[in-house]
Amino acid sequence: MSASEPFSKAEKHELLNSMSIDDKRSSGPVSPKATAPIFHSKHGKTSFSAYDAVKLDIPSHSGTPWGRKKGGAEDRGTRGSLLNTGREACMDRKDPNDECEEEPSTLVTVTAAESIQECKNKLKQIVEEYFLTGNISQATASLRDLASPTYDYYFVKKLISMALDRHDGEKENAAALLSSIHADVIDPQQMLKGYERLVESADSLSTSIPDALEILALFVARAIADGILPRSSLQNIVKSLPEGAKGHDVISLADKLYLSPPFHADIVERRWGRPTRTIDEHMKNKISALLNEYLENKDKIEACRCIRELNVPFFHHEIVERILILVMKNRKLESLLLTLLKEATDEGLITSSEVLKGFTRLAGAIDDLADIVHAREVFAHLVSTAIEDGYLTSPYTIILQCSKPDEDRTKDMVTEMDQISLFKQKVTAIIQEYFLSDDISEVIRSLEELSSPHLNAVFVKRVVTLAMDRKNREKEMASVLLSSLCGKVISSEDVAKSFVNMLETAEDTALDIPDAANELAFFLARTVVDAILVPVHLDEIKEQLKPDSLGTDVVNSARSLLAARHAGERILRCWGGGSGWVMDDVKEKIVRLLEEFEAVGDVTEACRCIREIDMSFFHHEVVKKALVMAMEKQNDNLLDLLHECSDQGLITVDQMTKGFKRVADSIDDLVLDIPNAKEKFMQYVQKAKSYGWFNQDWPM
């Protein structure tokens, strides 16, 4: 397949559908009770009472420093004391820049940063770099960074199709890469789909590559020999092919020519020579030998030493798979062998990803274990035991789906498990990895894979409690993470609910963390500064706590922090983070860059300035001020800048939507100065819909 080969209609439709992720937000307030008098705006949007609304100096998220702060407090970068000025702050409800209202954010979508062609180019680049370097780790990392699991199948197809007309070394490296990333990076169903699409394209490939059918058959046979595909999948692939397709010849060659002869696995694996990182039958024999020796002497320490001496951590899934098969064949060995597996995982000798890969590979080949009585039932039992013992902590639904046991029995088994306890184990690993990597996108992807939005409050609580017992760096990272996830993965209600749970047990937390009350007060105040919660949430949280409890004192302390002079700046930098700019400075810089663009018309320079601000969470202000300026100056060229920012992925869909909504909320005030503001705004909304800046179903 050439690099310029277009997508088929079905593939294009599937990829386009995968580029939008609906935000599953939980609904309903934290508490139905509200003691404060509430204002209602003309648009039916709820505002807050004067004494609930605390106007902050910085209603902001954290960002990267790029300038000096205003003001001259000598205690900058320190927490200071919990101040209470005794003043009631209030907000100007007619000020369109006053943003203490709770954002509705009913529509949040995430779009892919690349077009279909750009995705193809990135995949091609990963494959070409891998063929040059042979570095499996680098290729794996690049594929993870692309973060596009919905079309991982296309990567499989692209890798093999680009290897077809290359030397045997590249073909072997392609097979080795697929063996390495199977079940660890690419889901088995995506892997199978990739091979199905590859076989379906045999007709077109054979026109440009004379021996394409034989090479494709060898790749299919190699996938079965490496445990990537179960042999039973051949019939499924055949069923998907139309009559007369050359894909039938590919499957026939793979089955009869490569998989039927004696010692076919060894023949297939050595057909193209050996890759840089090779595991041959000799290594498998070593694994069998060390397991047999362990069964004789029952020495876990010696067995772990032998595993370490093998020095093949990327092949430890084979150890897991061999242990499981031995247990399935002889149930009397279960306790002894699973004890070794748990010991190896507890020491970190066998990683969780290798454990998952071992289970998943065996699940894919479960149909081939016909000589084992009740293989499915025994395997399901081993999965359950592994999860309960804690060495299988990755999403286990994939494994169960791959093995396809009785659905009712699977549901019963999952129902019996302590889902919350399991969820805590998984998110703890996710958070600990985040503290090491500072990769927010990986956290988002991991939470989406867990698909447990009803447990988001548990995740938020875990983030805060893990950070409280760590250094200021991790505390700042926790606040930035919550700010980034709010509106995309978690909701304000999730955060509020988690704080209720934490404050209810604040006395117990203080026994382990002496400064817990002060830390919780800063975390709670920080959520208001970062616009995750609004001041009225503090009253709702307080109502659900006991009057004389430590949790109530924490809420009072948080309100005192928010009422202090320069509260936003102090709280934003309480752990040494923050952008170093108050929002007035950022807004002023946005106005200047828009005025410069309106005068000069240099789109590239304007985009560079927006990028230099380095506050992507505040890009809705760019949208808002661009729309207002376009109305005031009757200059629609400012929408060209928004169009360019959208095309570059500089301003995301949710930020674009938030900017339009803020203008909609203040449209009645704008009409006082711009008589045709409503008409112009409706024109901008229609244009935005036509450009795809937000979903077509956005209510307007």
XYZ file of C-alpha atoms in Angstrom:
700
model
C 0.000 0.000 0.000
C 1.436 3.395 -0.913
C 1.508 6.269 1.523
C -0.909 8.241 -0.636
C -3.550 5.535 -0.750
C -6.869 7.090 0.280
C -9.101 5.769 3.025
C -12.058 3.675 2.034
C -15.480 5.217 2.682
C -16.096 2.901 5.653
C -12.715 3.703 7.233
C -13.197 7.450 6.758
C -16.656 7.305 8.313
C -15.334 5.359 11.293
C -12.377 7.697 11.858
C -14.548 10.799 11.642
C -16.955 9.323 14.175
C -14.051 8.579 16.512
C -12.973 12.234 16.580
C -15.725 13.377 18.927
C -16.101 12.205 22.489
C -19.342 13.018 24.262
C -18.833 14.303 27.727
C -20.723 12.208 30.229
C -21.468 14.614 32.999
C -23.348 13.748 36.109
C -26.324 15.970 36.779
C -27.917 17.491 39.806
C -26.466 19.702 42.528
C -24.570 18.442 45.478
C -27.368 19.423 47.793
C -30.970 20.332 46.971
C -30.922 22.779 49.850
C -29.837 26.407 49.410
C -30.270 28.894 52.174
C -28.991 31.926 50.305
C -31.328 34.124 48.257
C -30.729 33.485 44.571
C -30.893 35.924 41.673
C -32.154 34.912 38.238
C -30.937 36.590 35.093
C -32.993 37.434 32.041
C -31.737 34.334 30.309
C -32.964 31.993 32.990
C -29.442 31.423 34.278
C -28.978 31.215 38.031
C -26.671 33.719 39.691
C -25.608 33.929 43.288
C -26.534 36.110 46.210
C -24.383 39.088 47.019
C -22.883 37.534 50.128
C -22.218 34.205 48.351
C -20.300 35.726 45.490
C -16.695 36.408 46.354
C -14.956 38.330 43.616
C -11.406 37.065 43.320
C -8.320 38.726 42.007
C -7.524 35.651 39.911
C -10.443 33.446 38.864
C -7.930 31.280 37.116
C -6.308 27.926 36.614
C -2.621 27.395 36.974
C -0.297 28.042 34.088
C 3.313 28.639 33.162
C 5.074 31.816 34.381
C 5.841 34.321 31.680
C 5.797 37.727 33.333
C 5.843 39.595 36.605
C 2.823 39.971 38.803
C 1.039 43.168 39.625
C 0.959 44.297 43.188
C 3.774 44.261 45.635
C 3.019 41.856 48.459
C 6.259 41.047 50.246
C 5.091 37.567 51.196
C 4.634 36.341 47.640
C 5.047 32.622 47.159
C 4.028 31.934 50.766
C 0.736 30.911 52.213
C 0.425 33.525 54.919
C -2.210 33.225 57.605
C -5.904 32.484 57.190
C -7.260 36.024 56.980
C -10.790 37.218 57.541
C -11.398 40.806 56.528
C -14.980 40.855 57.712
C -16.046 42.503 54.445
C -18.712 41.167 52.156
C -17.516 41.199 48.595
C -20.041 41.547 45.830
C -19.986 41.447 42.053
C -21.270 43.691 39.313
C -23.864 41.593 37.550
C -23.806 43.874 34.510
C -20.086 43.508 34.026
C -19.581 40.966 31.211
C -16.088 40.236 32.546
C -17.362 39.295 35.984
C -17.102 35.508 35.809
C -18.089 34.254 39.229
C -21.094 32.498 37.787
C -21.168 28.774 37.452
C -20.482 27.768 33.918
C -23.254 25.595 32.448
C -20.849 23.764 30.141
C -23.517 21.328 29.026
C -21.598 20.704 25.826
C -18.010 19.610 26.004
C -16.383 17.781 23.115
C -12.873 16.835 22.320
C -11.738 16.843 18.700
C -8.706 15.147 17.184
C -5.814 17.488 16.564
C -5.111 16.020 13.144
C -7.117 15.475 10.030
C -7.363 12.032 8.461
C -4.442 12.762 6.170
C -2.344 14.039 9.065
C -3.122 10.875 11.015
C -1.935 8.808 8.060
C 1.242 10.869 7.854
C 1.950 10.430 11.572
C 1.434 6.681 11.382
C 3.675 6.498 8.344
C 6.335 8.504 10.167
C 6.244 6.151 13.181
C 6.640 3.123 10.905
C 9.450 4.643 8.835
C 11.368 5.711 11.946
C 10.972 2.222 13.356
C 12.266 0.628 10.158
C 15.332 2.903 10.404
C 16.083 2.436 14.101
C 14.530 -0.930 15.003
C 13.770 0.632 18.386
C 10.607 -1.035 19.678
C 10.463 1.121 22.816
C 10.540 4.325 20.798
C 7.858 3.089 18.387
C 5.685 1.993 21.303
C 6.040 5.386 22.989
C 5.185 7.208 19.749
C 2.078 5.095 19.297
C 1.013 5.790 22.881
C 1.547 9.524 22.367
C -0.677 9.476 19.297
C -3.454 8.347 21.668
C -5.842 7.117 19.000
C -7.042 3.681 20.150
C -10.135 3.822 17.941
C -8.025 3.367 14.826
C -5.127 1.313 16.135
C -6.265 -1.266 13.590
C -5.123 1.102 10.849
C -1.629 1.174 12.351
C -1.504 -2.642 12.119
C -2.603 -2.523 8.512
C -0.196 0.305 7.674
C 2.804 -1.353 9.328
C 2.417 -4.638 7.457
C 1.482 -3.068 4.120
C 4.601 -0.855 4.255
C 6.739 -3.896 5.096
C 5.490 -5.972 2.155
C 7.888 -4.537 -0.430
C 10.841 -4.132 1.941
C 13.689 -6.471 2.881
C 13.258 -9.476 5.141
C 14.804 -7.528 8.039
C 11.998 -4.972 7.955
C 9.387 -7.724 7.692
C 10.838 -9.451 10.760
C 10.991 -6.164 12.657
C 7.343 -5.490 11.797
C 6.341 -8.894 13.165
C 8.448 -8.347 16.295
C 6.836 -4.942 16.919
C 3.319 -6.349 16.601
C 4.218 -9.145 19.011
C 5.562 -6.608 21.496
C 2.623 -4.166 21.463
C -0.135 -6.784 21.309
C -2.490 -6.506 24.318
C -0.149 -3.987 25.949
C -0.637 -1.053 23.570
C -3.126 -2.326 21.002
C -6.330 -4.047 22.063
C -6.682 -7.627 20.723
C -9.926 -6.711 18.958
C -8.182 -3.813 17.198
C -5.330 -6.139 16.268
C -7.749 -8.665 14.768
C -9.549 -5.909 12.911
C -6.251 -4.703 11.454
C -5.483 -8.154 10.054
C -9.021 -8.449 8.696
C -8.681 -5.140 6.842
C -5.264 -6.177 5.583
C -6.562 -9.453 4.139
C -9.531 -7.596 2.616
C -7.083 -5.354 0.734
C -5.214 -8.316 -0.770
C -6.687 -7.641 -4.233
C -5.285 -4.121 -4.457
C -1.950 -5.031 -2.848
C -1.325 -7.892 -5.272
C -1.508 -5.524 -8.262
C 1.554 -3.572 -7.096
C 3.453 -6.298 -5.202
C 3.656 -9.606 -7.142
C 4.217 -11.884 -4.118
C 1.875 -9.957 -1.814
C -0.441 -12.936 -1.206
C 2.362 -15.205 0.013
C 3.847 -12.491 2.250
C 0.430 -11.659 3.704
C -0.158 -15.339 4.421
C 3.191 -15.484 6.202
C 2.297 -12.430 8.321
C -1.009 -14.058 9.294
C 0.736 -17.333 10.161
C 3.367 -15.427 12.150
C 0.626 -13.659 14.134
C -0.820 -17.039 15.114
C 2.618 -18.452 15.978
C 3.353 -15.408 18.163
C 0.017 -15.697 19.965
C -1.325 -12.441 18.526
C -4.252 -14.172 16.819
C -5.914 -17.453 17.796
C -6.014 -19.974 14.975
C -9.797 -19.997 15.182
C -9.786 -16.382 13.939
C -8.956 -17.591 10.427
C -12.542 -18.735 9.918
C -13.853 -15.387 11.153
C -11.663 -13.564 8.642
C -12.873 -15.826 5.827
C -16.511 -15.101 6.688
C -15.928 -11.374 6.268
C -14.516 -11.748 2.735
C -16.662 -11.481 -0.403
C -16.815 -14.354 -2.861
C -13.848 -14.493 -5.246
C -11.674 -12.176 -3.155
C -7.960 -12.955 -3.097
C -8.111 -12.814 0.672
C -9.391 -16.395 0.537
C -6.082 -17.409 -1.058
C -4.173 -15.637 1.718
C -5.996 -17.552 4.474
C -5.672 -20.826 2.578
C -1.907 -20.351 2.138
C -1.478 -19.439 5.807
C -3.440 -22.446 7.001
C -2.134 -25.150 4.682
C 1.341 -23.968 3.715
C 2.612 -22.425 6.956
C 0.502 -23.734 9.856
C 0.010 -27.380 8.920
C 3.594 -28.759 8.672
C 5.330 -30.139 11.771
C 7.363 -27.552 13.704
C 5.531 -24.874 11.775
C 5.992 -22.263 14.534
C 9.780 -22.534 14.384
C 9.747 -22.423 10.572
C 7.519 -19.351 10.464
C 9.489 -17.492 13.136
C 12.787 -18.036 11.313
C 11.524 -17.327 7.784
C 12.797 -13.717 7.724
C 15.795 -14.157 10.025
C 15.889 -12.627 13.493
C 15.161 -9.071 14.630
C 17.398 -7.012 16.889
C 15.431 -8.155 19.930
C 14.727 -11.833 19.464
C 13.109 -14.508 21.601
C 13.588 -17.983 20.194
C 12.581 -21.460 21.266
C 15.703 -21.667 23.426
C 14.366 -18.893 25.688
C 10.977 -20.593 25.952
C 12.751 -23.778 26.958
C 14.600 -21.857 29.687
C 11.269 -20.590 31.047
C 9.864 -24.129 31.082
C 13.005 -25.373 32.829
C 12.908 -22.775 35.591
C 9.210 -23.447 36.248
C 9.848 -27.200 36.435
C 12.740 -26.586 38.820
C 10.497 -24.381 40.983
C 7.855 -27.110 41.147
C 10.529 -29.477 42.459
C 12.271 -27.289 45.063
C 9.485 -24.737 45.759
C 12.136 -22.021 46.220
C 10.548 -18.676 45.273
C 13.767 -16.714 45.783
C 15.722 -18.966 43.424
C 12.926 -18.881 40.837
C 12.819 -15.072 40.931
C 16.615 -14.980 40.567
C 16.366 -17.170 37.465
C 13.673 -14.955 35.997
C 15.891 -11.922 36.597
C 18.869 -13.664 34.979
C 16.866 -14.259 31.805
C 17.056 -10.476 31.296
C 14.039 -10.394 28.973
C 11.452 -8.211 30.795
C 9.565 -7.639 27.540
C 8.971 -11.423 27.334
C 7.706 -11.986 30.877
C 4.171 -12.418 29.543
C 5.360 -15.843 28.379
C 6.094 -16.772 32.014
C 2.603 -15.644 33.015
C 1.033 -17.614 30.195
C 3.037 -20.768 31.000
C 2.057 -20.554 34.686
C -1.632 -20.211 33.811
C -1.546 -23.170 31.428
C 0.195 -25.352 34.024
C -2.471 -24.444 36.592
C -5.298 -25.125 34.130
C -3.856 -28.547 33.369
C -3.250 -29.451 37.017
C -5.395 -27.580 39.568
C -3.310 -28.988 42.433
C -0.459 -26.686 41.381
C -2.611 -23.545 41.636
C -1.513 -22.366 45.071
C 2.187 -23.009 44.451
C 2.404 -21.396 41.001
C 0.176 -18.395 41.742
C 2.264 -17.719 44.839
C 5.329 -17.419 42.583
C 3.449 -15.134 40.202
C 2.338 -12.869 43.042
C 5.855 -12.775 44.486
C 7.332 -11.796 41.123
C 4.786 -9.001 40.642
C 5.156 -7.720 44.218
C 8.912 -7.382 43.640
C 8.275 -5.535 40.390
C 10.054 -8.302 38.537
C 7.034 -8.901 36.291
C 5.204 -5.677 35.439
C 1.428 -5.278 35.439
C 1.442 -4.766 31.670
C 3.222 -8.087 31.143
C 0.739 -9.801 33.462
C -2.138 -8.324 31.482
C -0.514 -9.361 28.219
C -0.078 -12.922 29.451
C -3.706 -13.199 30.538
C -4.949 -11.605 27.333
C -2.906 -13.842 25.050
C -4.152 -16.930 26.803
C -7.714 -15.598 26.584
C -7.319 -15.176 22.838
C -6.158 -18.762 22.463
C -8.677 -20.295 24.853
C -10.491 -22.015 21.973
C -7.299 -23.870 21.087
C -7.031 -25.421 24.573
C -9.503 -28.187 23.786
C -7.448 -30.726 25.736
C -8.140 -28.900 29.026
C -11.486 -29.754 30.617
C -13.617 -26.707 31.466
C -10.879 -24.372 30.224
C -13.155 -21.308 30.157
C -14.425 -21.821 33.707
C -10.941 -22.392 35.103
C -9.596 -19.340 33.263
C -12.411 -17.151 34.607
C -11.543 -18.367 38.102
C -7.864 -17.487 37.582
C -8.819 -13.983 36.408
C -10.943 -13.499 39.517
C -8.149 -14.738 41.778
C -5.568 -12.485 40.107
C -7.744 -9.406 40.575
C -8.460 -10.222 44.207
C -4.739 -10.784 44.906
C -3.898 -7.460 43.254
C -1.445 -8.482 40.541
C -3.979 -8.073 37.723
C -4.998 -4.441 38.154
C -5.552 -3.375 34.541
C -9.064 -3.342 33.044
C -10.050 -7.010 33.175
C -13.215 -6.679 31.091
C -11.032 -6.905 27.976
C -9.755 -10.270 29.062
C -13.181 -11.615 29.803
C -14.536 -10.349 26.504
C -11.685 -11.935 24.611
C -12.209 -15.311 26.200
C -15.982 -15.041 25.683
C -17.124 -17.168 28.620
C -20.743 -17.581 29.498
C -22.124 -14.016 29.690
C -24.314 -14.630 32.713
C -21.444 -16.176 34.644
C -19.160 -13.268 33.724
C -21.730 -10.735 34.898
C -22.173 -12.588 38.158
C -18.435 -12.693 38.723
C -18.000 -8.965 38.052
C -20.981 -8.132 40.269
C -19.494 -10.047 43.188
C -16.261 -8.069 43.113
C -15.716 -4.958 45.155
C -15.767 -2.515 42.261
C -14.924 0.521 44.366
C -11.892 -1.178 45.886
C -10.706 -2.246 42.462
C -11.304 1.243 41.080
C -9.209 2.724 43.895
C -6.331 0.410 43.048
C -6.431 1.423 39.412
C -6.699 5.178 39.957
C -3.959 5.067 42.593
C -1.615 3.659 39.966
C -2.793 6.295 37.463
C -2.212 9.156 39.927
C 1.194 7.888 41.030
C 2.262 7.621 37.398
C 0.990 11.178 36.815
C 3.092 12.501 39.706
C 6.114 11.006 37.960
C 5.300 11.882 34.336
C 3.177 15.063 34.624
C 1.200 13.749 31.623
C -2.404 14.957 31.947
C -3.449 13.517 28.582
C -2.477 10.032 29.784
C -4.655 10.488 32.893
C -7.606 11.515 30.714
C -7.130 8.508 28.465
C -6.809 6.145 31.442
C -9.998 7.462 33.061
C -11.902 7.144 29.798
C -10.717 3.541 29.514
C -11.999 2.818 33.030
C -15.473 4.071 31.958
C -16.644 4.619 35.536
C -18.035 8.189 35.607
C -20.155 7.317 38.646
C -16.913 6.896 40.616
C -15.355 10.219 39.595
C -15.781 11.580 43.130
C -13.658 8.673 44.394
C -10.957 9.634 41.897
C -10.983 13.305 42.989
C -10.743 12.318 46.645
C -7.846 10.010 45.849
C -5.977 12.770 43.987
C -6.257 15.186 46.921
C -5.482 12.681 49.681
C -2.423 11.316 47.872
C -1.152 14.852 47.226
C -1.667 16.060 50.808
C 1.026 13.731 52.114
C 3.522 14.758 49.436
C 5.617 17.805 48.583
C 4.312 21.122 47.257
C 5.132 20.039 43.707
C 2.618 17.180 43.853
C 0.016 19.415 45.512
C 0.330 21.927 42.702
C 0.171 19.115 40.134
C -3.002 17.781 41.781
C -4.676 21.191 41.539
C -3.642 21.597 37.904
C -4.923 18.095 37.120
C -8.361 18.765 38.642
C -8.541 22.060 36.767
C -7.702 20.348 33.474
C -10.140 17.461 33.980
C -13.110 19.564 35.082
C -15.582 19.861 32.228
C -13.874 17.151 30.191
C -13.872 14.057 32.373
C -15.217 15.152 35.757
C -17.915 17.667 36.722
C -18.142 20.325 39.412
C -20.651 18.112 41.203
C -18.080 15.301 41.325
C -15.548 17.641 42.933
C -18.062 19.009 45.445
C -19.169 15.495 46.385
C -15.572 14.413 46.921
C -14.910 17.341 49.269
C -18.019 16.467 51.285
C -16.619 12.946 51.699
C -13.159 14.221 52.647
C -14.440 16.794 55.133
C -16.720 14.257 56.802
C -13.619 12.235 57.686
C -11.288 15.204 58.261
C -10.719 14.220 61.910
C -9.429 10.793 60.870
C -7.257 12.305 58.140
C -5.708 14.701 60.648
C -4.444 11.740 62.690
C -2.254 10.679 59.745
C -1.532 14.147 58.308
C -1.180 16.743 61.113
C -1.668 19.715 58.770
C -4.650 18.133 56.987
C -7.137 20.883 57.939
C -4.946 23.646 56.517
C -4.161 21.627 53.383
C -7.831 20.865 52.757
C -8.715 24.540 53.192
C -6.196 25.521 50.534
C -7.333 22.741 48.181
C -10.971 23.799 48.604
C -10.179 27.482 48.071
C -8.037 26.597 45.066
C -10.982 24.873 43.377
C -12.910 28.156 43.591
C -9.960 30.170 42.246
C -9.616 27.714 39.375
C -13.372 28.041 38.626
C -13.985 24.351 39.327
C -16.412 25.241 42.113
C -18.256 28.498 42.757
C -18.681 30.172 46.169
C -22.239 28.897 46.587
C -20.844 25.360 46.567
C -19.081 26.112 49.853
C -22.423 26.736 51.560
C -23.876 23.571 50.065
C -20.881 21.561 51.287
C -21.108 23.128 54.758
C -24.808 22.257 55.064
C -23.967 18.563 54.762
C -21.391 18.621 57.582
C -21.864 18.518 61.352
C -21.912 22.071 62.822
C -18.987 21.643 65.244
C -16.878 19.324 63.105
C -13.377 19.890 61.752
C -14.840 19.785 58.234
C -16.983 22.857 59.006
C -13.882 24.682 60.274
C -12.120 23.839 56.995
C -14.949 25.393 54.949
C -14.845 28.530 57.129
C -11.085 28.744 56.661
C -11.485 28.399 52.886
C -14.014 31.261 52.856
C -11.606 33.403 54.885
C -8.854 32.698 52.377
C -11.128 33.721 49.506
C -12.201 36.935 51.242
C -8.647 38.137 51.873
C -6.939 40.879 49.888
C -5.223 39.529 46.753
C -6.854 36.186 47.543
C -6.682 34.800 44.041
C -2.990 35.507 43.601
C -2.062 34.144 47.032
C -4.069 30.945 46.644
C -2.882 30.383 43.088
C 0.729 30.483 44.258
C 0.287 28.792 47.637
C 2.347 25.805 46.472
C 4.707 27.714 44.236
C 2.692 27.347 41.010
C 0.577 29.734 39.005
C 1.199 31.768 35.915
C 2.442 34.816 37.793
C -0.150 36.987 36.078
C -3.444 38.269 37.367
C -6.348 37.904 34.978
C -6.585 41.643 34.322
C -3.072 41.490 32.820
C -3.993 38.524 30.641
C -7.196 40.188 29.453
C -5.285 43.345 28.647
C -2.733 41.382 26.616
C -5.554 39.624 24.741
C -7.144 42.992 23.879
C -3.798 44.325 22.633
C -3.125 41.348 20.376
C -6.668 41.555 18.945
C -6.289 45.284 18.303
C -2.945 44.651 16.597
C -4.518 41.947 14.417
C -7.457 44.219 13.590
C -5.011 46.895 12.442
C -2.372 44.755 10.687
C -4.223 41.546 9.809
C -1.245 39.238 10.484
C -2.862 35.919 11.437
C 0.455 34.144 12.036
C 1.663 36.774 14.493
C -1.658 36.805 16.341
C -1.596 33.011 16.727
C 1.980 33.227 17.996
C 0.943 35.752 20.642
C -1.968 33.581 21.757
C 0.370 30.616 21.998
C 2.896 32.642 24.025
C 0.251 33.468 26.625
C 0.366 29.754 27.419
C -3.017 29.657 29.144
C -5.059 27.288 27.018
C -7.709 27.028 29.725
C -8.374 30.781 29.266
C -8.740 30.804 25.469
C -12.483 31.329 25.849
C -11.580 34.922 26.748
C -9.902 35.310 23.337
C -13.106 34.086 21.682
C -15.297 36.342 23.794
C -13.258 39.519 23.256
C -12.849 38.789 19.523
C -16.633 38.509 19.102
C -17.331 41.659 21.137
C -14.657 43.623 19.238
C -16.053 42.407 15.909
C -19.488 43.734 16.923
C -18.131 47.041 18.211
C -15.957 47.794 15.183
C -18.237 46.083 12.654
C -15.192 44.145 11.458
C -15.874 40.488 10.771
C -12.206 39.887 9.897
C -11.646 39.027 13.546
C -13.569 35.807 12.887
C -10.828 34.850 10.421
C -8.455 34.716 13.385
C -10.819 32.414 15.277
C -11.116 30.247 12.169
C -7.338 29.918 11.931
C -7.030 29.152 15.660
C -9.674 26.438 15.300
C -7.987 24.914 12.243
C -4.629 24.790 14.052
C -6.198 23.256 17.151
C -4.970 26.281 19.105
C -8.453 26.959 20.498
C -10.359 23.802 21.334
C -14.055 23.149 20.834
C -14.889 23.451 24.516
C -13.025 26.777 24.803
C -14.736 28.044 21.649
C -18.118 26.984 23.018
C -17.451 28.614 26.375
C -16.481 31.902 24.687
C -19.682 31.994 22.626
C -21.767 31.168 25.697
C -20.228 34.003 27.679
C -21.114 36.445 24.941
C -24.648 35.013 24.841
C -24.967 35.516 28.609
C -24.021 39.195 28.331
C -25.833 39.981 25.061
C -28.499 42.139 26.761
C -25.800 44.363 28.221
C -24.019 44.566 24.855
C -27.216 45.726 23.121
C -27.092 48.911 25.202
C -23.863 49.909 23.426
C -24.240 47.952 20.162
C -27.861 48.120 18.899
C -27.435 45.285 16.369
C -25.482 43.043 18.735
C -28.087 40.256 18.725
C -28.295 40.128 14.939
C -24.515 40.113 14.546
C -24.107 37.461 17.230
C -26.615 35.172 15.535
C -24.653 35.561 12.284
C -21.464 34.591 14.120
C -23.183 31.548 15.641
C -24.333 30.330 12.238
C -20.864 30.847 10.805
C -19.324 28.975 13.757
C -21.671 26.049 13.186
C -20.798 25.938 9.495
C -17.077 25.888 10.379
C -17.581 23.198 13.015
C -16.349 25.290 15.930
C -18.933 23.597 18.130
C -21.569 20.916 17.699
C -24.576 21.587 15.532
C -26.919 20.839 18.434
C -25.589 23.709 20.574
C -28.716 25.435 21.929
C -29.035 29.009 20.759
